[in-house]
Coordinates of C-alpha atoms in Angstrom, one line a residue:
M11 CA 53.4 -15.9 18.2
L12 CA 52.1 -12.4 18.6
D13 CA 52.3 -11.9 14.8
Q14 CA 50.4 -15.1 14.2
G15 CA 47.7 -14.1 16.7
A16 CA 47.2 -10.6 15.3
P17 CA 45.3 -11.7 12.2
A18 CA 43.1 -14.0 14.2
Q19 CA 42.2 -11.1 16.5
Q20 CA 41.5 -8.8 13.5
S21 CA 39.4 -11.5 11.9
S22 CA 37.4 -12.0 15.1
H23 CA 36.9 -8.2 15.4
T24 CA 35.7 -8.0 11.8
A25 CA 33.3 -10.9 12.3
S26 CA 31.8 -9.4 15.4
A27 CA 31.3 -6.1 13.5
R28 CA 29.6 -7.7 10.6
P29 CA 25.8 -7.2 10.9
G30 CA 23.7 -10.3 11.5
A31 CA 21.2 -11.8 9.1
V32 CA 18.2 -10.0 10.6
A33 CA 20.1 -6.7 10.7
R34 CA 21.0 -7.0 7.0
L35 CA 17.3 -7.6 6.2
M36 CA 16.3 -4.5 8.1
R37 CA 19.1 -2.2 6.8
R38 CA 17.7 1.2 5.9
K39 CA 18.9 3.5 3.1
P40 CA 19.6 7.0 4.4
V41 CA 17.2 9.7 3.1
E42 CA 20.2 11.8 2.2
R43 CA 21.6 9.0 0.0
L44 CA 18.3 8.5 -1.6
V45 CA 18.0 12.2 -2.5
A46 CA 21.7 12.5 -3.6
E47 CA 21.3 9.6 -6.1
G48 CA 18.1 11.1 -7.5
G49 CA 18.1 10.9 -11.3
Q50 CA 21.3 9.0 -11.6
G51 CA 21.3 5.9 -13.7
E52 CA 23.7 3.7 -15.5
G53 CA 25.3 5.7 -18.3
G54 CA 23.2 8.8 -17.8
A55 CA 20.7 10.8 -15.8
L56 CA 17.0 11.5 -15.9
R57 CA 16.1 15.0 -16.9
R58 CA 14.1 17.4 -14.7
T59 CA 11.5 18.8 -17.1
L60 CA 8.1 18.4 -15.3
G61 CA 6.3 21.2 -13.5
L62 CA 3.1 21.2 -11.3
W63 CA 0.8 21.2 -14.3
Q64 CA 2.5 18.2 -15.9
L65 CA 2.7 16.3 -12.6
T66 CA -1.0 16.8 -12.0
M67 CA -1.9 15.7 -15.5
I68 CA 0.2 12.6 -14.9
S69 CA -1.8 11.7 -11.8
I70 CA -5.1 12.4 -13.5
G71 CA -4.0 10.6 -16.6
A72 CA -3.1 7.5 -14.6
T73 CA -6.3 7.6 -12.6
L74 CA -9.2 9.1 -14.5
G75 CA -10.7 6.6 -16.9
T76 CA -9.8 3.3 -15.3
G77 CA -12.8 2.9 -13.0
I78 CA -15.3 4.8 -15.1
F79 CA -14.6 3.7 -18.6
V80 CA -13.6 0.1 -17.8
V81 CA -14.2 -1.3 -14.3
L82 CA -17.7 0.3 -13.7
G83 CA -19.3 -2.6 -15.5
E84 CA -17.5 -5.0 -13.2
A85 CA -18.4 -3.1 -10.0
V86 CA -22.1 -2.3 -10.4
P87 CA -23.2 -6.0 -10.3
K88 CA -21.5 -6.3 -6.9
A89 CA -23.0 -3.2 -5.3
G90 CA -26.1 -2.2 -7.3
P91 CA -27.0 1.5 -7.2
A92 CA -24.8 1.8 -4.1
V93 CA -21.8 1.7 -6.4
T94 CA -21.7 5.5 -5.9
L95 CA -21.1 4.8 -2.2
S96 CA -18.4 2.3 -3.2
F97 CA -16.6 5.1 -5.1
V98 CA -16.8 7.3 -2.0
I99 CA -15.4 4.6 0.3
A100 CA -12.6 3.8 -2.2
G101 CA -11.9 7.6 -2.5
L102 CA -11.7 8.0 1.3
T103 CA -9.3 5.1 1.5
A104 CA -7.2 6.8 -1.3
L105 CA -7.5 10.2 0.5
F106 CA -6.0 8.9 3.7
S107 CA -3.1 7.3 1.8
A108 CA -2.7 10.3 -0.4
L109 CA -2.1 12.5 2.6
S110 CA 0.8 10.2 3.6
Y111 CA 2.1 10.1 0.1
A112 CA 2.0 13.9 -0.1
E113 CA 4.1 14.3 3.0
L114 CA 6.7 11.6 2.0
A115 CA 6.9 12.9 -1.6
G116 CA 7.7 16.3 -0.4
T117 CA 10.3 14.9 2.1
I118 CA 11.9 12.2 -0.1
P119 CA 11.4 13.4 -3.7
V120 CA 12.7 10.3 -5.6
A121 CA 11.5 8.0 -8.3
G122 CA 10.8 4.9 -6.2
S123 CA 7.5 6.1 -4.7
S124 CA 6.4 4.0 -1.7
Y125 CA 9.3 1.6 -2.3
S126 CA 11.8 4.3 -1.5
Y127 CA 9.8 5.5 1.4
A128 CA 9.8 2.0 2.9
Y129 CA 13.5 1.7 2.3
A130 CA 14.2 4.8 4.3
T131 CA 11.9 3.9 7.2
M132 CA 11.4 0.2 7.6
G133 CA 14.3 -1.5 6.0
E134 CA 15.3 -3.4 2.9
L135 CA 13.1 -6.5 3.2
I136 CA 9.9 -4.4 3.7
A137 CA 11.0 -2.1 0.9
W138 CA 11.4 -5.1 -1.4
I139 CA 8.0 -6.4 -0.5
C140 CA 6.5 -2.9 -1.2
G141 CA 8.4 -2.7 -4.5
W142 CA 7.2 -6.1 -5.5
C143 CA 3.6 -5.1 -4.8
L144 CA 4.2 -2.0 -6.9
V145 CA 5.3 -4.2 -9.8
L146 CA 1.9 -6.0 -9.4
E147 CA 0.0 -2.7 -8.9
Y148 CA 1.4 -0.9 -12.0
G149 CA 2.3 -3.7 -14.3
V150 CA -1.0 -5.6 -14.0
S151 CA -3.1 -2.4 -14.1
V152 CA -1.6 -1.5 -17.4
A153 CA -2.7 -4.8 -18.7
A154 CA -6.2 -4.5 -17.2
V155 CA -6.8 -1.0 -18.7
A156 CA -5.5 -2.2 -22.0
V157 CA -8.2 -4.9 -22.0
G158 CA -10.9 -2.3 -21.6
W159 CA -9.4 -0.2 -24.4
G160 CA -10.0 -3.0 -26.8
E161 CA -13.7 -3.0 -25.8
Y162 CA -14.1 0.7 -26.7
L163 CA -12.1 0.3 -29.9
N164 CA -14.6 -2.3 -31.0
E165 CA -17.5 0.1 -30.1
L166 CA -15.8 2.8 -32.2
L167 CA -15.2 0.5 -35.2
D168 CA -18.8 -0.7 -35.1
G169 CA -20.2 2.8 -35.0
T170 CA -18.0 4.2 -37.8
I171 CA -17.4 1.4 -40.3
G172 CA -19.8 -1.2 -39.1
V173 CA -17.2 -3.9 -38.4
T174 CA -15.6 -5.2 -35.2
I175 CA -12.5 -7.2 -34.4
P176 CA -13.5 -10.8 -34.0
D177 CA -13.5 -12.3 -30.5
V178 CA -10.7 -14.7 -31.4
L179 CA -8.4 -11.6 -31.8
S180 CA -10.0 -9.2 -29.2
A181 CA -10.6 -11.4 -26.2
P182 CA -8.2 -13.5 -24.0
P183 CA -8.5 -17.2 -23.4
G184 CA -11.5 -17.8 -21.1
D185 CA -13.5 -14.9 -22.5
G186 CA -14.1 -16.5 -25.9
G187 CA -10.9 -15.6 -27.6
V188 CA -7.3 -16.7 -28.2
F189 CA -5.4 -13.4 -28.1
N190 CA -6.4 -9.8 -27.3
L191 CA -4.6 -8.0 -30.1
P192 CA -5.9 -4.4 -29.4
A193 CA -4.7 -4.7 -25.8
L194 CA -1.2 -5.5 -27.0
L195 CA -1.3 -2.7 -29.5
V196 CA -2.2 0.1 -27.1
V197 CA 0.7 -0.9 -24.7
L198 CA 3.1 -0.8 -27.7
L199 CA 1.8 2.6 -28.6
A200 CA 2.4 3.9 -25.1
M201 CA 5.9 2.4 -25.2
A202 CA 6.6 4.4 -28.4
F203 CA 5.6 7.7 -26.6
L204 CA 7.7 6.9 -23.5
L205 CA 10.8 6.2 -25.6
G206 CA 10.6 9.7 -26.9
G207 CA 11.2 11.2 -23.4
A208 CA 9.4 12.3 -20.3
K209 CA 8.6 15.8 -21.5
E210 CA 7.2 14.6 -24.8
S211 CA 5.1 12.0 -23.1
A212 CA 3.7 14.5 -20.7
R213 CA 2.6 16.8 -23.5
A214 CA 0.8 13.9 -25.2
N215 CA -0.8 12.9 -21.9
T216 CA -2.1 16.5 -21.2
V217 CA -4.0 16.5 -24.5
M218 CA -5.5 13.1 -23.8
V219 CA -6.5 14.1 -20.3
A220 CA -8.4 17.1 -21.7
V221 CA -10.2 14.8 -24.1
K222 CA -11.3 12.4 -21.3
I223 CA -12.6 15.1 -19.0
A224 CA -14.6 16.6 -21.9
A225 CA -16.0 13.2 -22.7
L226 CA -17.1 12.5 -19.1
V227 CA -18.8 16.0 -18.9
L228 CA -20.5 15.3 -22.1
F229 CA -21.7 11.9 -20.8
C230 CA -23.2 13.5 -17.7
A231 CA -25.0 16.2 -19.8
I232 CA -26.6 13.6 -22.0
G233 CA -26.9 10.6 -19.6
V234 CA -28.9 12.7 -17.1
Q235 CA -31.7 13.0 -19.7
G236 CA -32.3 9.3 -19.3
F237 CA -32.2 9.4 -15.5
R238 CA -34.9 7.3 -13.8
S239 CA -35.3 7.5 -10.0
G240 CA -36.7 4.0 -10.0
N241 CA -33.3 2.7 -10.8
Y242 CA -32.4 3.7 -7.2
A243 CA -35.4 2.2 -5.6
H244 CA -33.4 -0.7 -4.0
F245 CA -30.2 1.3 -3.3
M246 CA -28.2 -1.5 -1.6
P247 CA -29.6 -4.8 -2.9
L248 CA -26.5 -6.8 -2.0
G249 CA -25.9 -5.2 1.4
M250 CA -22.8 -3.6 2.8
A251 CA -20.7 -6.6 1.8
G252 CA -21.5 -5.9 -1.8
V253 CA -20.6 -2.2 -1.3
S254 CA -17.2 -3.1 0.2
A255 CA -16.5 -5.7 -2.4
A256 CA -17.2 -3.2 -5.2
G257 CA -15.1 -0.6 -3.3
A258 CA -12.2 -3.0 -3.2
T259 CA -12.4 -3.5 -7.0
L260 CA -12.9 0.2 -7.6
F261 CA -9.8 1.0 -5.5
F262 CA -8.0 -0.1 -8.6
S263 CA -9.3 3.1 -10.1
Y264 CA -7.4 5.3 -7.7
I265 CA -3.9 4.1 -8.1
G266 CA -3.0 7.0 -10.4
F267 CA -2.6 9.7 -7.8
D268 CA 0.7 8.1 -6.7
A269 CA 2.0 8.1 -10.3
A270 CA 3.2 11.7 -9.6
S271 CA 5.4 10.4 -6.9
T272 CA 7.2 8.2 -9.3
A273 CA 8.2 11.3 -11.3
G274 CA 10.1 12.7 -8.3
E275 CA 13.5 12.7 -10.1
E276 CA 12.1 14.4 -13.3
A277 CA 10.2 17.2 -11.5
K278 CA 11.6 20.7 -11.6
N279 CA 10.7 21.5 -8.0
A280 CA 9.7 18.1 -6.6
Q281 CA 9.4 19.0 -2.9
R282 CA 6.9 21.8 -3.7
D283 CA 5.0 20.4 -6.6
L284 CA 4.6 16.7 -5.8
P285 CA 2.3 17.1 -2.7
R286 CA 0.2 19.6 -4.6
A287 CA -0.2 17.5 -7.7
I288 CA -1.1 14.4 -5.6
M289 CA -3.9 16.1 -3.7
L290 CA -5.3 18.2 -6.6
S291 CA -5.5 15.2 -8.9
L292 CA -7.3 13.1 -6.3
V293 CA -10.0 15.7 -5.6
I294 CA -10.7 16.2 -9.3
V295 CA -10.9 12.5 -10.0
T296 CA -13.1 11.5 -7.1
A297 CA -15.6 14.2 -7.9
L298 CA -15.9 13.1 -11.5
Y299 CA -16.1 9.4 -10.5
V300 CA -19.0 9.8 -8.2
L301 CA -20.9 12.1 -10.6
V302 CA -20.5 9.8 -13.6
A303 CA -21.4 6.7 -11.6
A304 CA -24.5 8.4 -10.2
V305 CA -25.7 9.4 -13.7
A306 CA -24.8 6.0 -15.2
V307 CA -26.8 4.0 -12.6
G308 CA -29.7 6.4 -12.9
A309 CA -29.8 5.9 -16.7
K310 CA -29.5 2.1 -16.8
P311 CA -30.8 -0.5 -14.4
W312 CA -27.9 -2.0 -12.4
Q313 CA -28.8 -5.6 -13.3
R314 CA -27.8 -4.9 -16.9
F315 CA -24.2 -3.6 -16.3
G316 CA -22.3 -6.9 -16.5
D317 CA -22.6 -7.4 -20.3
S318 CA -19.7 -5.1 -21.4
E319 CA -16.8 -3.1 -20.3
A320 CA -17.9 -0.3 -22.7
A321 CA -20.9 0.6 -20.4
L322 CA -20.8 4.4 -20.9
S323 CA -20.9 4.2 -24.6
Q324 CA -23.9 1.9 -24.5
I325 CA -25.8 4.2 -22.1
M326 CA -25.2 7.1 -24.5
R327 CA -26.6 5.1 -27.3
E328 CA -29.7 3.9 -25.4
V329 CA -30.5 7.4 -24.0
T330 CA -30.4 9.2 -27.3
G331 CA -31.5 6.4 -29.6
Q332 CA -28.7 7.4 -31.9
S333 CA -25.4 5.7 -32.5
F334 CA -23.5 9.0 -33.0
W335 CA -23.2 9.9 -29.4
G336 CA -22.2 6.4 -28.3
T337 CA -19.6 6.4 -31.1
L338 CA -18.3 9.8 -30.1
L339 CA -17.9 8.7 -26.5
A340 CA -16.2 5.5 -27.7
F341 CA -13.7 7.7 -29.6
C342 CA -13.0 9.8 -26.5
A343 CA -12.6 6.7 -24.4
V344 CA -10.1 5.2 -26.8
I345 CA -7.9 8.3 -26.3
A346 CA -8.7 8.6 -22.6
I347 CA -7.8 5.0 -21.7
A348 CA -4.6 5.2 -23.8
S349 CA -3.5 8.0 -21.5
V350 CA -4.0 5.7 -18.4
V351 CA -1.8 3.0 -20.1
L352 CA 0.8 5.7 -20.9
T353 CA 1.1 7.2 -17.4
V354 CA 0.9 3.9 -15.4
L355 CA 3.4 2.3 -17.7
Y356 CA 5.6 5.4 -17.0
G357 CA 5.3 4.8 -13.3
Q358 CA 6.1 1.1 -13.5
T359 CA 9.4 1.9 -15.4
R360 CA 10.4 4.4 -12.7
I361 CA 9.8 2.0 -9.9
L362 CA 12.0 -0.6 -11.5
F363 CA 14.6 2.1 -12.2
A364 CA 14.9 2.9 -8.5
M365 CA 15.0 -0.7 -7.5
S366 CA 17.7 -1.5 -10.1
R367 CA 19.8 1.5 -8.9
D368 CA 19.7 -0.1 -5.4
G369 CA 20.9 -3.4 -6.9
L370 CA 17.7 -5.3 -6.0
V371 CA 16.8 -6.0 -9.7
P372 CA 19.1 -6.4 -12.7
Q373 CA 21.1 -3.4 -13.8
V374 CA 19.5 -3.2 -17.2
F375 CA 16.4 -1.5 -15.6
S376 CA 18.5 1.6 -14.6
R377 CA 20.4 2.2 -17.8
V378 CA 19.6 5.6 -19.2
H379 CA 19.8 6.4 -22.9
P380 CA 22.1 9.5 -23.3
R381 CA 20.0 11.1 -26.0
T382 CA 16.5 10.9 -24.7
G383 CA 17.3 10.7 -20.9
T384 CA 14.9 7.7 -20.5
P385 CA 15.5 4.2 -19.3
R386 CA 15.0 2.7 -22.8
A387 CA 15.7 -1.0 -22.2
N388 CA 13.5 -0.9 -19.0
T389 CA 10.6 0.6 -21.0
V390 CA 10.8 -2.0 -23.7
I391 CA 11.0 -4.9 -21.3
V392 CA 8.1 -3.7 -19.1
S393 CA 6.0 -2.9 -22.2
L394 CA 6.4 -6.3 -23.7
F395 CA 5.6 -8.0 -20.4
C396 CA 2.5 -5.9 -19.8
G397 CA 1.3 -6.2 -23.4
V398 CA 1.5 -10.0 -23.4
L399 CA -0.3 -10.1 -20.0
A400 CA -3.1 -7.9 -21.3
A401 CA -3.5 -10.1 -24.3
A402 CA -3.8 -13.3 -22.3
I403 CA -5.7 -12.7 -19.0
P404 CA -9.4 -11.5 -18.5
L405 CA -10.1 -8.1 -17.1
G406 CA -11.8 -9.0 -13.8
R407 CA -8.9 -11.0 -12.5
L408 CA -6.4 -8.3 -13.5
A409 CA -8.4 -5.6 -11.7
D410 CA -8.6 -7.5 -8.4
A411 CA -4.9 -8.5 -8.5
T412 CA -4.0 -4.9 -8.9
S413 CA -6.2 -3.7 -6.1
I414 CA -4.7 -6.0 -3.5
G415 CA -1.1 -5.0 -4.5
T416 CA -2.1 -1.3 -4.3
L417 CA -3.8 -1.6 -0.9
F418 CA -0.8 -3.4 0.5
A419 CA 1.6 -0.8 -0.7
F420 CA -0.6 2.1 0.5
G421 CA -0.9 0.5 3.9
L422 CA 2.9 0.5 4.2
V423 CA 3.1 4.2 3.2
N424 CA 0.7 5.1 6.1
I425 CA 3.1 3.3 8.4
A426 CA 6.2 4.9 6.8
V427 CA 5.0 8.5 7.4
V428 CA 4.6 7.8 11.1
V429 CA 8.0 6.1 11.4
L430 CA 9.8 8.9 9.6
R431 CA 8.1 11.5 11.9
R432 CA 9.5 9.7 14.9
T433 CA 13.0 8.8 13.6
R434 CA 13.7 12.0 11.6
P435 CA 11.5 14.7 13.2
E436 CA 14.0 17.4 12.2
M437 CA 13.7 16.9 8.4
P438 CA 12.1 19.8 6.5
R439 CA 8.6 18.8 5.2
T440 CA 6.7 20.9 2.6
F441 CA 3.5 19.1 3.5
R442 CA 2.4 17.5 6.8
V443 CA -0.4 15.0 7.3
P444 CA -2.9 16.7 9.7
L445 CA -3.8 14.8 12.9
S446 CA -0.9 12.4 12.6
P447 CA -0.8 9.5 13.6
V448 CA -4.7 9.3 13.6
L449 CA -5.2 9.8 9.9
P450 CA -2.3 7.5 8.8
A451 CA -3.8 4.9 11.2
L452 CA -7.2 5.3 9.5
G453 CA -5.6 5.0 6.1
F454 CA -3.9 1.8 7.2
G455 CA -7.1 0.4 8.7
F456 CA -9.2 1.2 5.5
C457 CA -6.6 -0.6 3.4
V458 CA -6.7 -3.7 5.6
W459 CA -10.5 -3.7 5.6
M460 CA -10.7 -3.4 1.8
M461 CA -8.1 -6.1 1.3
G462 CA -10.3 -8.4 3.4
S463 CA -13.2 -7.7 1.0
L464 CA -11.4 -9.3 -1.9
S465 CA -12.0 -12.9 -3.0
A466 CA -10.1 -15.9 -1.8
V467 CA -8.8 -16.5 -5.3
T468 CA -7.3 -13.0 -5.3
W469 CA -5.5 -13.7 -2.0
V470 CA -4.1 -17.0 -3.4
V471 CA -2.7 -15.1 -6.4
F472 CA -1.3 -12.5 -4.1
G473 CA 0.3 -15.1 -1.9
V474 CA 1.9 -16.9 -4.8
W475 CA 3.1 -13.5 -6.2
M476 CA 4.7 -12.6 -2.9
G477 CA 6.3 -16.0 -2.5
V478 CA 7.9 -15.7 -6.0
G479 CA 9.1 -12.2 -5.0
L480 CA 10.7 -13.4 -1.8
V481 CA 12.5 -16.2 -3.6
F482 CA 13.9 -13.7 -6.1
Y483 CA 15.0 -11.3 -3.3
F484 CA 16.9 -13.9 -1.3
L485 CA 18.5 -15.5 -4.4
Y486 CA 19.4 -12.2 -6.2
G487 CA 18.5 -8.8 -4.5
H488 CA 19.7 -9.6 -1.0
R489 CA 23.1 -10.6 -2.3
R490 CA 23.5 -7.7 -4.8
S491 CA 22.1 -4.8 -2.7
R492 CA 24.1 -1.6 -3.0
L493 CA 23.7 -1.1 0.7
A494 CA 26.0 -4.1 1.2
T495 CA 28.7 -1.8 -0.3
P496 CA 28.4 1.6 1.4
A497 CA 28.8 4.7 -0.8
P498 CA 32.3 6.3 -0.7
S499 CA 31.0 9.2 1.3
E500 CA 29.7 6.8 4.0
K501 CA 32.9 4.8 4.4

């Protein structure tokens, strides 16, 4: 009888020790385990080849160009001349979040960015939600920027050989076309660079970043000659609501600074260099954004900005009366925007790499090619998805969908830095957010405020996206999570 009862007692003990459903949703991944697994994938490991310069260029490459070369034409009609203020507000929102990113990147230097930070501080379900927002943030922004690239390619072709790609092949359905072929091509070009390896991609990106900075400086030097103070006579024609709405759209332009944090497992000295790269890139980008926006609105009445995504090239042509300068800027923009596609696509693949390693998405996303040290299958799958998205959906809808995913993820990062300070105060930190928890709270508040400025349609899209993500998590990720099977060292 005693022998028969023993198994029952053991079974009862095991059942009582098993965590409940809520506990499983809130299970956290230890920071030490996150760091120990850094770089490790299925069949190989990522290579640590990136220094401070390359990391900064990745951040600038992913950021600089999106708002100025592409989204400026979408934002000016919402705010008028006050679009410069919209850039400042979006920049401040990004700054508060960047401070939190910098602290967490120096403390948890891994590839998952805010997804990994949430996993270590707020549990698996919140981490999944954050990661799913990052998929929206990075993947959709690649598509959005690729759409704008096609606009500048047409400007370049028109100025050099006098022909353009017809609308049927250069615009998505709803914008007068059937399929945006240039948008697909630039994503495939970025895919080819990424398949060659992180170091090789970083070199190509550095060259492209130098070209885009030179192009924007050239624009300011020429555009200021057409500056008319009368264009600022009615600074805020649509009120503060218009400024905040434009700021929410322009926040899409600032997502690049966190691209450096996705390179945490390929950085030579991640804890030292990641915080520096994040802050340095944000300062450079914000200064250039505000300067170029101020010159652009001064040179062209704000009511005329909604007719093309290639606004800067048109301004150069109008100010000089010559097609050469507009064509030159279009050439620089083609290169510059390609670097945004390259670096943001890189960040997307590394986010999925981290999620796959944790078992939350299929294993194929964490397979590393032994020769190049890159997640090859991951890169191909993500590139094809983003390319098709870019070819089929108009720019404005893509930009707003990216902004809401970005703001949600950044809000979670501001919470995560406070939680980690309280739960693991002893951890070494190479950078600390000043005035914590005040500045993280401001960062969170700004994110919520700007999310509220987005349209109802954007919120519906976001709700549907999150619903699909939760269904996928409960049917797949929750069951296959690696945390359900502790690492050997933790048993």
